[in-house]
Coordinates of C-alpha atoms in Angstrom, one line a residue:
Chain A
X1 CA -3.4 8.6 -34.8
X2 CA -3.8 6.7 -37.8
X3 CA -5.3 3.3 -37.3
X4 CA -2.7 0.8 -36.7
X5 CA -2.9 -3.2 -37.4
X6 CA -3.3 -4.5 -34.0
X7 CA -0.3 -7.2 -33.2
X8 CA -1.6 -10.8 -32.9
X9 CA -1.9 -12.7 -29.6
X10 CA -1.9 -16.7 -29.4
X11 CA -1.8 -18.2 -26.1
X12 CA -0.7 -21.8 -26.0
X13 CA -0.8 -24.3 -23.7
X14 CA 1.8 -27.4 -22.8
X15 CA 1.8 -29.7 -19.7
X16 CA 0.3 -27.4 -17.1
X17 CA -2.7 -26.2 -15.1
X18 CA -3.9 -23.3 -17.3
X19 CA -3.4 -20.9 -14.1
X20 CA -0.5 -18.7 -16.2
X21 CA -3.2 -18.2 -19.1
X22 CA -5.8 -17.7 -16.8
X23 CA -3.7 -14.7 -15.1
X24 CA -4.5 -13.0 -18.6
X25 CA -8.2 -13.4 -17.9
X26 CA -7.9 -12.7 -14.2
X27 CA -6.8 -9.0 -15.3
X28 CA -10.5 -7.9 -15.4
X29 CA -10.0 -4.3 -15.1
X30 CA -7.4 -4.0 -17.7
X31 CA -8.5 -6.9 -19.9
X32 CA -11.0 -4.6 -22.6
X33 CA -7.6 -2.4 -22.7
X34 CA -5.6 -5.2 -23.6
X35 CA -8.0 -6.3 -26.0
X36 CA -8.0 -3.2 -27.6
X37 CA -4.5 -3.0 -28.2
X38 CA -3.9 -6.7 -29.4
X39 CA -5.8 -9.1 -31.5
X40 CA -6.7 -12.1 -29.2
X41 CA -6.0 -14.6 -32.5
X42 CA -5.5 -18.0 -30.6
X43 CA -6.8 -18.4 -27.0
X44 CA -9.2 -21.4 -26.6
X45 CA -9.5 -20.2 -23.0
X46 CA -11.1 -17.1 -23.9
X47 CA -12.9 -17.6 -27.3
X48 CA -13.4 -20.3 -29.6
X49 CA -12.5 -18.2 -32.8
X50 CA -9.2 -19.0 -33.7
X51 CA -7.5 -17.2 -36.3
X52 CA -4.7 -18.3 -38.3
X53 CA -1.3 -17.5 -37.7
X54 CA 1.5 -16.2 -38.3
X55 CA 1.5 -14.3 -34.6
X56 CA 3.2 -11.3 -33.3
X57 CA 3.2 -12.5 -29.7
X58 CA 2.9 -16.2 -28.7
X59 CA 2.5 -16.9 -24.8
X60 CA 3.4 -20.2 -24.1
X61 CA 2.3 -22.1 -21.1
X62 CA 3.7 -25.4 -19.8
X63 CA 6.8 -27.7 -20.4
X64 CA 7.3 -30.4 -23.0
X65 CA 6.3 -33.9 -21.7
X66 CA 5.4 -35.7 -24.5
X67 CA 6.6 -36.5 -28.0
X68 CA 3.9 -34.7 -29.8
X69 CA 4.5 -31.2 -27.8
X70 CA 8.1 -31.5 -28.5
X71 CA 7.0 -31.5 -32.3
X72 CA 4.2 -29.1 -31.6
X73 CA 6.7 -25.9 -30.1
X74 CA 8.6 -25.9 -33.1
X75 CA 5.5 -25.2 -35.1
X76 CA 4.5 -22.7 -32.7
X77 CA 7.9 -20.8 -33.0
X78 CA 7.9 -20.9 -36.7
X79 CA 4.5 -19.2 -36.7
X80 CA 5.6 -16.8 -33.8
X81 CA 7.4 -13.3 -34.3
X82 CA 8.1 -13.1 -30.7
X83 CA 7.7 -16.0 -27.9
X84 CA 7.2 -15.9 -24.6
X85 CA 6.6 -18.2 -22.1
X86 CA 4.8 -17.6 -18.9
X87 CA 5.1 -19.5 -15.8
X88 CA 7.3 -22.0 -14.0
X89 CA 6.1 -24.8 -16.4
X90 CA 7.2 -23.4 -19.2
X91 CA 10.3 -21.7 -18.0
X92 CA 11.7 -24.6 -15.6
X93 CA 9.9 -27.6 -16.6
X94 CA 7.1 -27.2 -13.6
X95 CA 6.2 -29.4 -10.8
X96 CA 5.8 -32.2 -12.9
X97 CA 9.5 -32.1 -13.7
X98 CA 10.0 -33.9 -10.1
X99 CA 10.0 -36.8 -12.8
X100 CA 13.1 -35.9 -13.6
X101 CA 14.8 -37.2 -11.0
X102 CA 13.3 -40.6 -11.0
X103 CA 12.1 -43.0 -13.8
X104 CA 8.8 -42.1 -15.1
X105 CA 8.0 -45.7 -16.3
X106 CA 7.4 -47.0 -12.3
X107 CA 4.9 -43.4 -12.1
X108 CA 3.0 -45.0 -15.4
X109 CA 3.0 -48.5 -14.4
X110 CA 1.9 -47.0 -10.8
X111 CA -0.9 -44.9 -12.5
X112 CA -2.3 -45.9 -15.5
X113 CA -4.4 -49.1 -15.8
X114 CA -3.0 -49.7 -19.1
X115 CA 0.5 -48.2 -19.7
X116 CA 0.7 -48.8 -23.3
X117 CA -1.5 -46.1 -24.1
X118 CA 0.8 -43.6 -22.4
X119 CA 3.3 -41.8 -24.3
X120 CA 5.4 -39.8 -22.5
X121 CA 8.8 -38.4 -22.2
X122 CA 11.5 -39.3 -19.7
X123 CA 11.9 -35.7 -18.6
X124 CA 9.5 -32.6 -18.4
X125 CA 12.0 -29.9 -20.1
X126 CA 11.2 -26.2 -20.1
X127 CA 10.3 -24.2 -23.7
X128 CA 13.8 -23.2 -24.1
X129 CA 15.6 -26.5 -24.6
X130 CA 13.3 -27.4 -27.8
X131 CA 13.3 -23.6 -29.3
X132 CA 15.0 -20.4 -28.6
X133 CA 12.6 -18.2 -26.2
X134 CA 12.6 -14.5 -26.6
X135 CA 11.5 -13.7 -23.1
X136 CA 10.5 -15.8 -20.0
X137 CA 8.1 -14.8 -17.4
X138 CA 8.5 -16.4 -14.0
X139 CA 6.0 -17.5 -11.4
X140 CA 3.6 -20.5 -10.5
X141 CA 1.4 -18.6 -11.4
X142 CA 3.0 -15.4 -13.3
X143 CA 1.7 -12.4 -11.7
X144 CA -0.9 -10.6 -13.5
X145 CA 0.4 -7.3 -13.3
X146 CA 3.8 -8.7 -14.6
X147 CA 2.3 -10.4 -17.1
X148 CA 0.4 -7.1 -18.5
X149 CA 3.7 -5.5 -18.1
X150 CA 5.2 -7.7 -20.3
X151 CA 2.8 -7.4 -22.8
X152 CA 2.6 -3.9 -22.4
X153 CA 6.3 -3.6 -22.8
X154 CA 6.3 -5.2 -25.9
X155 CA 3.7 -3.0 -27.3
X156 CA 5.5 0.0 -26.7
X157 CA 8.9 -1.3 -27.5
X158 CA 10.5 -1.1 -24.5
X159 CA 12.2 -3.3 -21.9
X160 CA 9.5 -5.0 -19.6
X161 CA 10.3 -4.0 -15.7
X162 CA 10.6 -7.3 -14.3
X163 CA 13.9 -7.1 -11.9
X164 CA 15.8 -10.3 -11.6
X165 CA 16.7 -9.6 -8.2
X166 CA 15.8 -11.4 -5.0
X167 CA 12.2 -11.4 -3.1
X168 CA 13.9 -9.8 -0.3
X169 CA 14.1 -6.8 -1.8
X170 CA 10.5 -6.9 -2.2
X171 CA 10.1 -7.9 1.3
X172 CA 12.2 -4.7 2.5
X173 CA 10.7 -2.3 0.3
X174 CA 7.1 -3.3 1.4
X175 CA 8.2 -2.9 4.9
X176 CA 7.6 -6.6 5.8
X177 CA 9.3 -8.1 8.9
X178 CA 11.8 -10.9 7.5
X179 CA 10.3 -14.3 8.7
X180 CA 13.6 -16.1 8.6
X181 CA 15.3 -13.7 10.9
X182 CA 12.6 -13.0 13.0
X183 CA 10.2 -16.4 12.9
X184 CA 13.3 -18.9 12.3
X185 CA 11.0 -19.7 9.0
X186 CA 12.7 -21.9 6.3
X187 CA 12.8 -19.1 3.4
X188 CA 14.0 -19.5 0.0
X189 CA 13.4 -15.5 -0.6
X190 CA 17.2 -14.7 -0.5
X191 CA 17.5 -17.2 -3.6
X192 CA 14.3 -16.4 -5.3
X193 CA 13.6 -14.1 -8.4
X194 CA 11.1 -11.1 -7.6
X195 CA 7.9 -10.9 -9.3
X196 CA 5.1 -12.1 -6.6
X197 CA 5.5 -8.9 -4.2
X198 CA 7.1 -11.0 -1.6
X199 CA 3.4 -12.6 -1.3
X200 CA 4.0 -15.8 1.4
X201 CA 6.3 -13.5 3.7
X202 CA 3.6 -10.9 3.7
X203 CA 1.2 -13.8 5.0
X204 CA 4.0 -14.9 7.6
X205 CA 5.1 -17.6 5.3
X206 CA 8.6 -18.4 4.2
X207 CA 8.8 -18.1 0.4
X208 CA 8.3 -21.4 -1.3
X209 CA 10.5 -20.2 -4.6
X210 CA 7.5 -20.2 -6.9
X211 CA 9.5 -17.7 -9.1
X212 CA 12.6 -20.0 -9.5
X213 CA 16.6 -18.7 -8.9
X214 CA 17.4 -15.3 -9.0
X215 CA 19.9 -14.0 -10.6
X216 CA 23.4 -15.5 -9.0
X217 CA 21.6 -17.5 -6.3
X218 CA 24.2 -18.5 -3.6
X219 CA 22.0 -21.8 -2.9
X220 CA 25.1 -23.5 -1.2
X221 CA 25.1 -20.9 1.7
X222 CA 21.7 -20.9 2.5
X223 CA 21.5 -24.6 2.1
X224 CA 24.3 -24.9 4.3
X225 CA 23.2 -22.3 6.8
X226 CA 20.1 -24.3 7.4
X227 CA 21.8 -27.7 7.8
X228 CA 23.6 -25.9 10.6
X229 CA 20.4 -24.9 12.2
X230 CA 19.0 -28.3 12.4
X231 CA 17.2 -28.9 9.1
X232 CA 17.9 -32.1 7.4
X233 CA 19.3 -33.0 4.4
X234 CA 15.8 -34.4 2.8
X235 CA 14.0 -31.0 3.9
X236 CA 16.5 -29.1 2.1
X237 CA 16.2 -31.3 -0.9
X238 CA 12.9 -30.6 -0.8
X239 CA 12.8 -27.1 -0.2
X240 CA 14.4 -27.0 -3.9
X241 CA 12.2 -29.3 -5.3
X242 CA 9.5 -27.3 -6.0
X243 CA 7.8 -25.8 -9.0
X244 CA 11.3 -24.7 -10.1
X245 CA 12.9 -28.0 -9.4
X246 CA 14.8 -28.5 -12.9
X247 CA 15.8 -24.9 -13.0
X248 CA 19.7 -25.6 -12.7
X249 CA 20.8 -24.0 -9.5
X250 CA 18.0 -25.4 -7.6
X251 CA 18.3 -28.7 -9.3
X252 CA 22.1 -28.6 -8.4
X253 CA 21.2 -27.9 -4.8
X254 CA 18.8 -30.5 -4.3
X255 CA 20.9 -33.2 -5.6
X256 CA 23.8 -32.1 -3.5
X257 CA 21.3 -33.2 -0.4
X258 CA 19.9 -36.3 -2.1
X259 CA 21.0 -39.6 -0.3
X260 CA 23.3 -38.2 2.4
Chain B
X1 CA 19.2 23.7 14.1
X2 CA 19.6 25.4 17.5
X3 CA 22.0 23.7 19.9
X4 CA 24.6 24.3 22.3
X5 CA 22.6 26.9 24.5
X6 CA 22.7 24.1 27.0
X7 CA 19.1 23.9 27.2
X8 CA 17.5 22.9 30.8
X9 CA 16.2 19.4 31.3
X10 CA 12.6 18.2 32.6
X11 CA 10.6 15.8 33.8
X12 CA 7.9 14.1 31.8
X13 CA 5.5 11.6 33.2
X14 CA 4.8 8.8 31.0
X15 CA 1.1 9.8 31.1
X16 CA 2.2 13.3 29.5
X17 CA 3.6 11.4 26.6
X18 CA 0.3 11.1 24.8
X19 CA 0.0 15.1 25.1
X20 CA 3.0 15.6 22.9
X21 CA 1.4 13.2 20.5
X22 CA -1.7 14.9 20.4
X23 CA 0.2 18.3 20.0
X24 CA 2.1 17.1 17.4
X25 CA -1.2 16.1 15.6
X26 CA -2.5 19.6 16.7
X27 CA 0.3 21.1 14.5
X28 CA -0.3 18.8 11.5
X29 CA 2.2 16.1 12.0
X30 CA 1.8 12.7 11.4
X31 CA 3.3 10.9 14.2
X32 CA 5.6 7.7 13.5
X33 CA 6.5 5.7 16.5
X34 CA 7.5 2.0 17.0
X35 CA 4.9 -0.8 17.6
X36 CA 5.0 -4.8 17.8
X37 CA 3.8 -6.5 14.6
X38 CA 4.6 -9.3 13.0
X39 CA 7.4 -10.3 15.7
X40 CA 9.4 -7.3 15.4
X41 CA 9.1 -3.5 16.5
X42 CA 8.4 -1.6 13.4
X43 CA 7.7 1.9 13.2
X44 CA 4.4 3.3 11.8
X45 CA 1.6 6.0 12.1
X46 CA 0.8 6.2 16.1
X47 CA -1.9 8.1 17.7
X48 CA -1.4 6.6 21.2
X49 CA 1.0 5.7 23.4
X50 CA -1.0 2.7 24.1
X51 CA 0.1 1.4 20.9
X52 CA 4.1 1.6 22.1
X53 CA 6.0 -1.7 22.8
X54 CA 5.5 -1.7 26.6
X55 CA 7.8 -4.3 28.1
X56 CA 9.3 -5.7 25.0
X57 CA 12.9 -6.0 24.3
X58 CA 14.4 -7.0 21.0
X59 CA 17.0 -9.8 21.3
X60 CA 19.4 -9.8 18.4
X61 CA 22.4 -11.7 17.3
X62 CA 23.6 -12.6 13.3
X63 CA 21.2 -13.7 11.6
X64 CA 18.5 -13.7 14.4
X65 CA 15.9 -11.3 16.1
X66 CA 13.3 -12.2 18.7
X67 CA 11.2 -10.2 20.9
X68 CA 11.2 -11.3 24.3
X69 CA 9.2 -9.7 27.3
X70 CA 11.4 -7.6 29.6
X71 CA 11.0 -7.1 33.3
X72 CA 9.2 -3.6 33.6
X73 CA 6.8 -2.0 31.3
X74 CA 9.4 0.3 29.4
X75 CA 7.8 1.4 26.0
X76 CA 11.5 2.3 24.5
X77 CA 13.1 -0.8 26.0
X78 CA 14.6 -2.1 22.7
X79 CA 17.1 -1.4 20.3
X80 CA 16.4 -1.2 16.8
X81 CA 14.2 -3.1 14.5
X82 CA 14.3 -3.9 10.9
X83 CA 12.6 -0.2 9.9
X84 CA 14.6 2.6 9.8
X85 CA 13.2 6.2 9.1
X86 CA 14.7 5.8 6.1
X87 CA 11.3 4.9 4.7
X88 CA 9.7 7.5 5.3
X89 CA 12.3 10.0 4.0
X90 CA 13.6 7.9 0.8
X91 CA 10.4 5.9 0.2
X92 CA 11.3 2.4 -1.2
X93 CA 8.9 3.6 -4.3
X94 CA 8.2 6.7 -5.9
X95 CA 6.7 8.2 -8.7
X96 CA 9.0 11.4 -10.1
X97 CA 7.0 12.3 -13.4
X98 CA 4.4 11.4 -15.9
X99 CA 4.9 12.4 -19.3
X100 CA 1.8 12.7 -21.9
X101 CA 3.0 11.7 -25.6
X102 CA 0.8 14.0 -27.1
X103 CA 2.4 17.2 -25.5
X104 CA 5.6 15.7 -24.3
X105 CA 6.0 17.6 -21.4
X106 CA 7.1 16.1 -17.9
X107 CA 4.6 16.5 -15.0
X108 CA 6.6 16.2 -11.8
X109 CA 4.8 14.2 -9.0
X110 CA 3.2 16.8 -6.5
X111 CA 5.0 17.2 -3.7
X112 CA 4.4 15.3 -0.5
X113 CA 3.5 17.5 2.0
X114 CA 3.4 15.1 4.7
X115 CA 5.0 16.6 7.9
X116 CA 5.9 13.7 9.9
X117 CA 7.0 13.5 13.8
X118 CA 9.1 10.9 14.0
X119 CA 9.1 9.3 17.9
X120 CA 11.8 7.1 19.1
X121 CA 14.9 8.0 17.0
X122 CA 17.8 6.6 18.5
X123 CA 21.1 8.5 18.2
X124 CA 22.3 5.9 15.4
X125 CA 19.4 7.1 13.5
X126 CA 19.9 10.5 13.8
X127 CA 23.5 10.1 12.8
X128 CA 22.1 7.9 9.8
X129 CA 19.7 10.7 8.6
X130 CA 22.5 13.4 9.1
X131 CA 24.6 11.0 6.3
X132 CA 21.4 11.1 4.1
X133 CA 21.2 14.6 4.7
X134 CA 24.5 14.8 3.2
X135 CA 23.7 12.9 0.0
X136 CA 20.1 14.0 -0.9
X137 CA 19.8 17.3 0.7
X138 CA 23.2 19.3 1.4
X139 CA 25.0 18.5 -1.8
X140 CA 25.1 20.3 -5.1
X141 CA 21.8 18.3 -6.7
X142 CA 19.3 18.2 -4.0
X143 CA 16.8 15.7 -4.0
X144 CA 13.5 18.1 -3.6
X145 CA 11.3 15.1 -2.0
X146 CA 14.0 14.3 0.4
X147 CA 14.6 17.7 1.4
X148 CA 11.0 18.7 2.0
X149 CA 10.1 15.7 4.1
X150 CA 13.1 15.9 6.2
X151 CA 13.0 19.8 6.8
X152 CA 9.4 19.3 7.8
X153 CA 10.3 16.3 10.2
X154 CA 9.7 16.5 13.7
X155 CA 12.5 14.4 15.8
X156 CA 11.8 13.2 19.0
X157 CA 15.0 11.2 20.0
X158 CA 14.9 8.7 22.7
X159 CA 18.5 7.9 24.4
X160 CA 19.3 4.4 23.7
X161 CA 19.8 2.6 27.3
X162 CA 19.1 -1.1 26.1
X163 CA 21.4 -1.6 23.1
X164 CA 21.1 -4.8 21.3
X165 CA 24.2 -7.2 20.9
X166 CA 24.2 -6.5 17.7
X167 CA 24.8 -2.9 18.5
X168 CA 28.2 -1.0 18.4
X169 CA 27.3 2.6 18.0
X170 CA 29.4 3.6 21.1
X171 CA 32.8 2.7 18.9
X172 CA 31.6 4.8 16.3
X173 CA 30.8 7.8 18.3
X174 CA 27.2 7.4 17.2
X175 CA 25.7 7.0 20.3
X176 CA 24.0 5.7 22.9
X177 CA 23.0 9.2 23.6
X178 CA 21.7 11.7 21.3
X179 CA 23.9 14.7 21.3
X180 CA 22.3 16.7 18.5
X181 CA 20.0 16.4 15.4
X182 CA 16.8 16.3 17.5
X183 CA 14.0 18.4 18.5
X184 CA 13.1 16.9 21.7
X185 CA 15.2 14.6 23.9
X186 CA 13.6 11.9 26.3
X187 CA 15.0 9.0 28.2
X188 CA 13.1 6.8 29.8
X189 CA 13.3 6.3 33.6
X190 CA 11.4 3.1 34.9
X191 CA 11.2 1.8 38.3
X192 CA 8.6 -0.4 40.2
X193 CA 6.7 3.2 41.4
X194 CA 7.8 5.0 38.7
X195 CA 7.4 5.7 34.9
X196 CA 8.6 9.0 33.6
X197 CA 10.9 10.7 31.1
X198 CA 13.9 13.3 31.3
X199 CA 12.9 15.8 28.5
X200 CA 14.8 18.4 27.0
X201 CA 14.7 20.6 23.7
X202 CA 17.5 20.7 20.7
X203 CA 15.9 23.5 18.4
X204 CA 13.6 26.3 18.1
X205 CA 10.9 23.9 17.5
X206 CA 11.1 21.6 20.2
X207 CA 11.4 24.6 22.5
X208 CA 7.9 26.0 21.4
X209 CA 6.5 22.8 22.2
X210 CA 7.9 21.7 25.7
X211 CA 7.1 25.7 26.3
X212 CA 3.3 24.8 26.1
X213 CA 3.6 21.5 28.8
X214 CA 4.8 23.5 31.9
X215 CA 6.9 20.9 33.4
X216 CA 8.9 20.5 36.5
X217 CA 13.0 20.9 36.1
X218 CA 14.3 17.3 36.4
X219 CA 16.1 16.5 40.0
X220 CA 19.7 16.2 40.1
X221 CA 19.3 12.3 40.6
X222 CA 17.1 12.1 38.0
X223 CA 19.7 13.2 35.8
X224 CA 22.7 11.2 37.3
X225 CA 20.6 8.1 36.8
X226 CA 20.1 9.0 33.2
X227 CA 23.9 9.6 32.7
X228 CA 24.5 6.1 34.9
X229 CA 21.7 4.0 32.1
X230 CA 23.9 5.7 29.1
X231 CA 26.9 4.7 30.5
X232 CA 25.9 1.1 31.5
X233 CA 24.5 0.8 27.8
X234 CA 28.1 2.3 26.3
X235 CA 29.6 -0.6 28.7
X236 CA 27.1 -3.5 27.5
X237 CA 28.3 -3.1 23.5
X238 CA 30.9 -5.7 22.8
X239 CA 30.9 -5.7 19.3
X240 CA 33.3 -2.7 18.1
X241 CA 34.3 -1.2 14.9
X242 CA 37.6 0.8 14.3
X243 CA 36.5 3.6 11.7
X244 CA 39.8 4.6 10.9
X245 CA 41.7 0.9 11.1
X246 CA 38.6 -0.3 8.9
X247 CA 39.3 2.3 6.3
X248 CA 43.0 1.4 5.9
X249 CA 42.2 -2.0 5.9
X250 CA 40.0 -1.7 3.3
X251 CA 41.6 0.5 1.0
X252 CA 44.9 -1.5 1.4
X253 CA 43.3 -5.2 0.5
X254 CA 41.1 -4.9 -2.6
X255 CA 42.4 -8.5 -3.7
X256 CA 42.8 -9.9 -0.1
X257 CA 41.4 -13.4 -0.3
X258 CA 39.1 -13.0 2.6
X259 CA 36.8 -11.3 -0.1
X260 CA 36.6 -14.8 -2.0
X261 CA 35.6 -16.4 1.3
X262 CA 33.0 -13.8 1.9
X263 CA 31.7 -14.1 -1.7
X264 CA 31.0 -18.0 -0.8
X265 CA 28.9 -17.1 1.9
X266 CA 27.0 -14.0 0.7
X267 CA 23.7 -14.3 -0.5
X268 CA 23.6 -11.3 -2.7
X269 CA 20.1 -10.9 -1.5
X270 CA 20.6 -7.1 -0.6
X271 CA 18.8 -7.3 2.7
X272 CA 22.1 -5.8 4.6
X273 CA 21.2 -2.8 2.1
X274 CA 17.7 -2.8 2.7
X275 CA 17.6 -2.1 6.2
X276 CA 21.0 0.0 6.1
X277 CA 19.4 3.3 7.2
X278 CA 22.3 4.9 5.1
X279 CA 22.3 3.0 1.9
X280 CA 20.8 5.6 -0.3
X281 CA 20.9 3.5 -4.1
X282 CA 18.1 3.8 -6.2
X283 CA 17.2 3.1 -9.8
X284 CA 14.5 4.3 -12.2
X285 CA 11.9 2.1 -14.3
X286 CA 9.9 3.8 -16.8
X287 CA 6.2 2.2 -17.4
X288 CA 3.9 3.2 -19.8
X289 CA 0.0 2.5 -20.0
X290 CA -0.8 0.3 -23.0
X291 CA -1.4 2.9 -25.6
X292 CA 1.9 4.2 -24.9
X293 CA -0.2 7.7 -24.5
X294 CA 1.5 8.2 -21.2
X295 CA 4.8 7.2 -19.6
X296 CA 5.5 7.5 -15.6
X297 CA 9.2 7.4 -14.3
X298 CA 9.4 5.5 -10.9
X299 CA 12.1 5.5 -8.7
X300 CA 12.7 2.5 -6.3
X301 CA 15.1 0.9 -3.9
X302 CA 18.1 -0.6 -5.4
X303 CA 21.2 -2.2 -4.1
X304 CA 24.7 -2.7 -4.8
X305 CA 24.2 -6.5 -4.4
X306 CA 22.0 -6.8 -7.8
X307 CA 23.4 -7.4 -11.2
X308 CA 21.7 -4.3 -12.7
X309 CA 23.5 -1.9 -10.3
X310 CA 26.8 -2.5 -11.9
X311 CA 25.4 -2.9 -15.4
X312 CA 26.7 -0.7 -18.1
X313 CA 26.7 -1.3 -21.5
X314 CA 27.8 -4.8 -22.7
X315 CA 27.8 -6.3 -19.0
X316 CA 28.0 -6.4 -15.8
X317 CA 31.3 -4.8 -13.6
X318 CA 30.7 -6.7 -10.5
X319 CA 29.7 -10.2 -11.7
X320 CA 30.8 -12.0 -8.6
X321 CA 29.4 -12.3 -5.4
X322 CA 32.9 -11.1 -3.8
X323 CA 33.1 -8.0 -5.9
X324 CA 29.6 -7.0 -4.8
X325 CA 30.5 -7.7 -1.4
X326 CA 33.7 -5.7 -1.7
X327 CA 31.9 -2.8 -3.5
X328 CA 29.6 -2.6 -0.5
X329 CA 31.9 -2.8 2.7
X330 CA 34.4 -0.7 0.7
X331 CA 31.8 1.9 0.1
X332 CA 30.4 1.8 3.3
X333 CA 33.6 1.8 5.6
X334 CA 36.3 3.6 3.3
X335 CA 35.5 5.7 0.1
X336 CA 32.3 6.9 1.5
X337 CA 34.5 8.8 3.8
X338 CA 36.2 10.4 0.8
X339 CA 33.3 11.2 -0.7
X340 CA 31.3 12.3 2.3
X341 CA 33.4 13.3 4.9
X342 CA 32.1 10.6 7.2
X343 CA 31.7 6.6 7.6
X344 CA 28.9 5.1 5.9
X345 CA 28.1 3.3 9.0
X346 CA 26.4 4.2 12.4
X347 CA 27.0 1.0 14.1
X348 CA 23.0 0.1 14.4
X349 CA 23.8 -3.6 13.8
X350 CA 20.8 -4.1 11.3
X351 CA 22.9 -5.5 8.8
X352 CA 24.2 -8.1 11.3
X353 CA 21.0 -9.1 12.5
X354 CA 19.1 -9.5 9.1
X355 CA 21.5 -10.9 7.1
X356 CA 19.9 -14.3 6.6
X357 CA 23.5 -15.8 7.1
X358 CA 24.7 -13.5 9.7
X359 CA 27.7 -12.3 8.2
X360 CA 28.9 -9.6 11.0
X361 CA 30.6 -6.7 9.1
X362 CA 32.4 -6.2 12.7
X363 CA 34.1 -9.9 12.5
X364 CA 34.9 -9.6 8.9
X365 CA 36.5 -6.3 8.8
X366 CA 39.0 -7.9 11.4
X367 CA 39.9 -10.5 8.6
X368 CA 41.7 -8.3 6.5
X369 CA 44.7 -8.1 8.1
X370 CA 47.5 -7.2 5.6
X371 CA 48.8 -9.8 3.0
X372 CA 52.4 -10.1 2.1
X373 CA 53.2 -8.3 -1.1
X374 CA 53.2 -11.4 -3.3
X375 CA 49.4 -12.5 -2.8
X376 CA 48.2 -9.1 -2.8
X377 CA 49.8 -8.5 -6.5

């Protein structure tokens, strides 16, 4: 095959813990193949060498929380042919979006000795609230195999296989026993986007909803079921206020259980 | 399968069941049987009767499943769990073929030559397998993978004497006693001083195996007890489904307001379709290696509760939860009959138990009383 120019890949960080971009480095066995297929042009976690844009693929991690970042994401968008958000922060605002439900000023004055030095936005928002996004990969953190799948799909001009159905389908496909039915565990699985491979149920825990809302989630029905079975409103509210608290279906359901 | 020659019934001491498992392994079978794991009775490979869920019963209701100790140490004293034999004959994920870019030739996945022996198959489950046979094996486009696994399998049915509260096979004519579709049939008889099985064969394979065992004929008293247990089991079932009525109600009421009500409750999580032993929907995914030199096509379980299931160019046909629930129930209980000649439901109750919000098909069906003409339009 004739030598073709390798697509340039950049990885960008906003308000986040780095866990998602580290998933790329965690691809140990496949990493060399990735490096063979793309030119890693901008990935400070992996290499000090920074190659100037434009870039073919930009992987964006993190949410927008400062005025500076709200500017920076536009510059990145302008240099990127394809912009893919990776993880709950970039896709839904992340755990730091809990600030969106209260006044950030109160935190700033509590946490920082000199609040005047802090320049922050009132809300933590997903990348898609600022610029058009080509693909959103879910998860907190993203699943490294799904990340590879997205890059792979792009390289081969096909649609990534990241189905938006419930975690339950992954659970059942693996032959796991439903923790909600057999153990009365509060489980977000029926509302949550697949992708993790039903990690928590496999370890006998309820799903925490790390991958955010699935397609057409019926949050009200499951919340009502929990309520009927003795869960307190505050606990129901907290179930929806995790890493994807600001994703609309979860946000609305959590608000429905606020202060009642 | 050779039946109707009224096979003789023998008595098998419980200690001898191990011998059957051993004989099956000697013949090259992989024996799959019930075991207790993660607070449920599931199906997995089994080599010893010690692994059977002795003394456990599954107490089930809508949205709940709990294992409790029985008064006795019965090995098959439960109804059905979250697993079904479907996961072996129609695996959740299966590679179909590989294509190399160079040659552009599809290389079919080598056939799975596993010979399964399923131990503890319930009558409802035999009926479910017979339904999947119609779908995968007996139609004009047979699925070779399913057909091979299924034709190679050995079925040891166990009459169901302990139905769960969610069971309704008696009203579906699919149980609790097994009538056909098995190679061997067991009825567990247990008392304070005795633990034995009645055993009979339902096929040449079963007869051959039984022939090597030299077992005594069952006593009339034991047969009578077995009959009694089955009658009692049928009487224990309070949930019912009238197949004929269900079909008529559903076909007459596609616009019934109750669909909307169901849509507000249904999570469209797809659990009911995953645990259903007859649901057969699948989708395919194509994957490539990074360089694109090799591509593979995989088949995986799908469900009519996903949006993708009804996606055709330009959009989703069934975008509301109500529409998807209607699709499932109407297919299962009504149009399935038109398509395959039998109902798609066998009354095992799994969809009731494993629905996270306890939607009960036997109850929901009663809500479709005909509406007046103007609301129906």
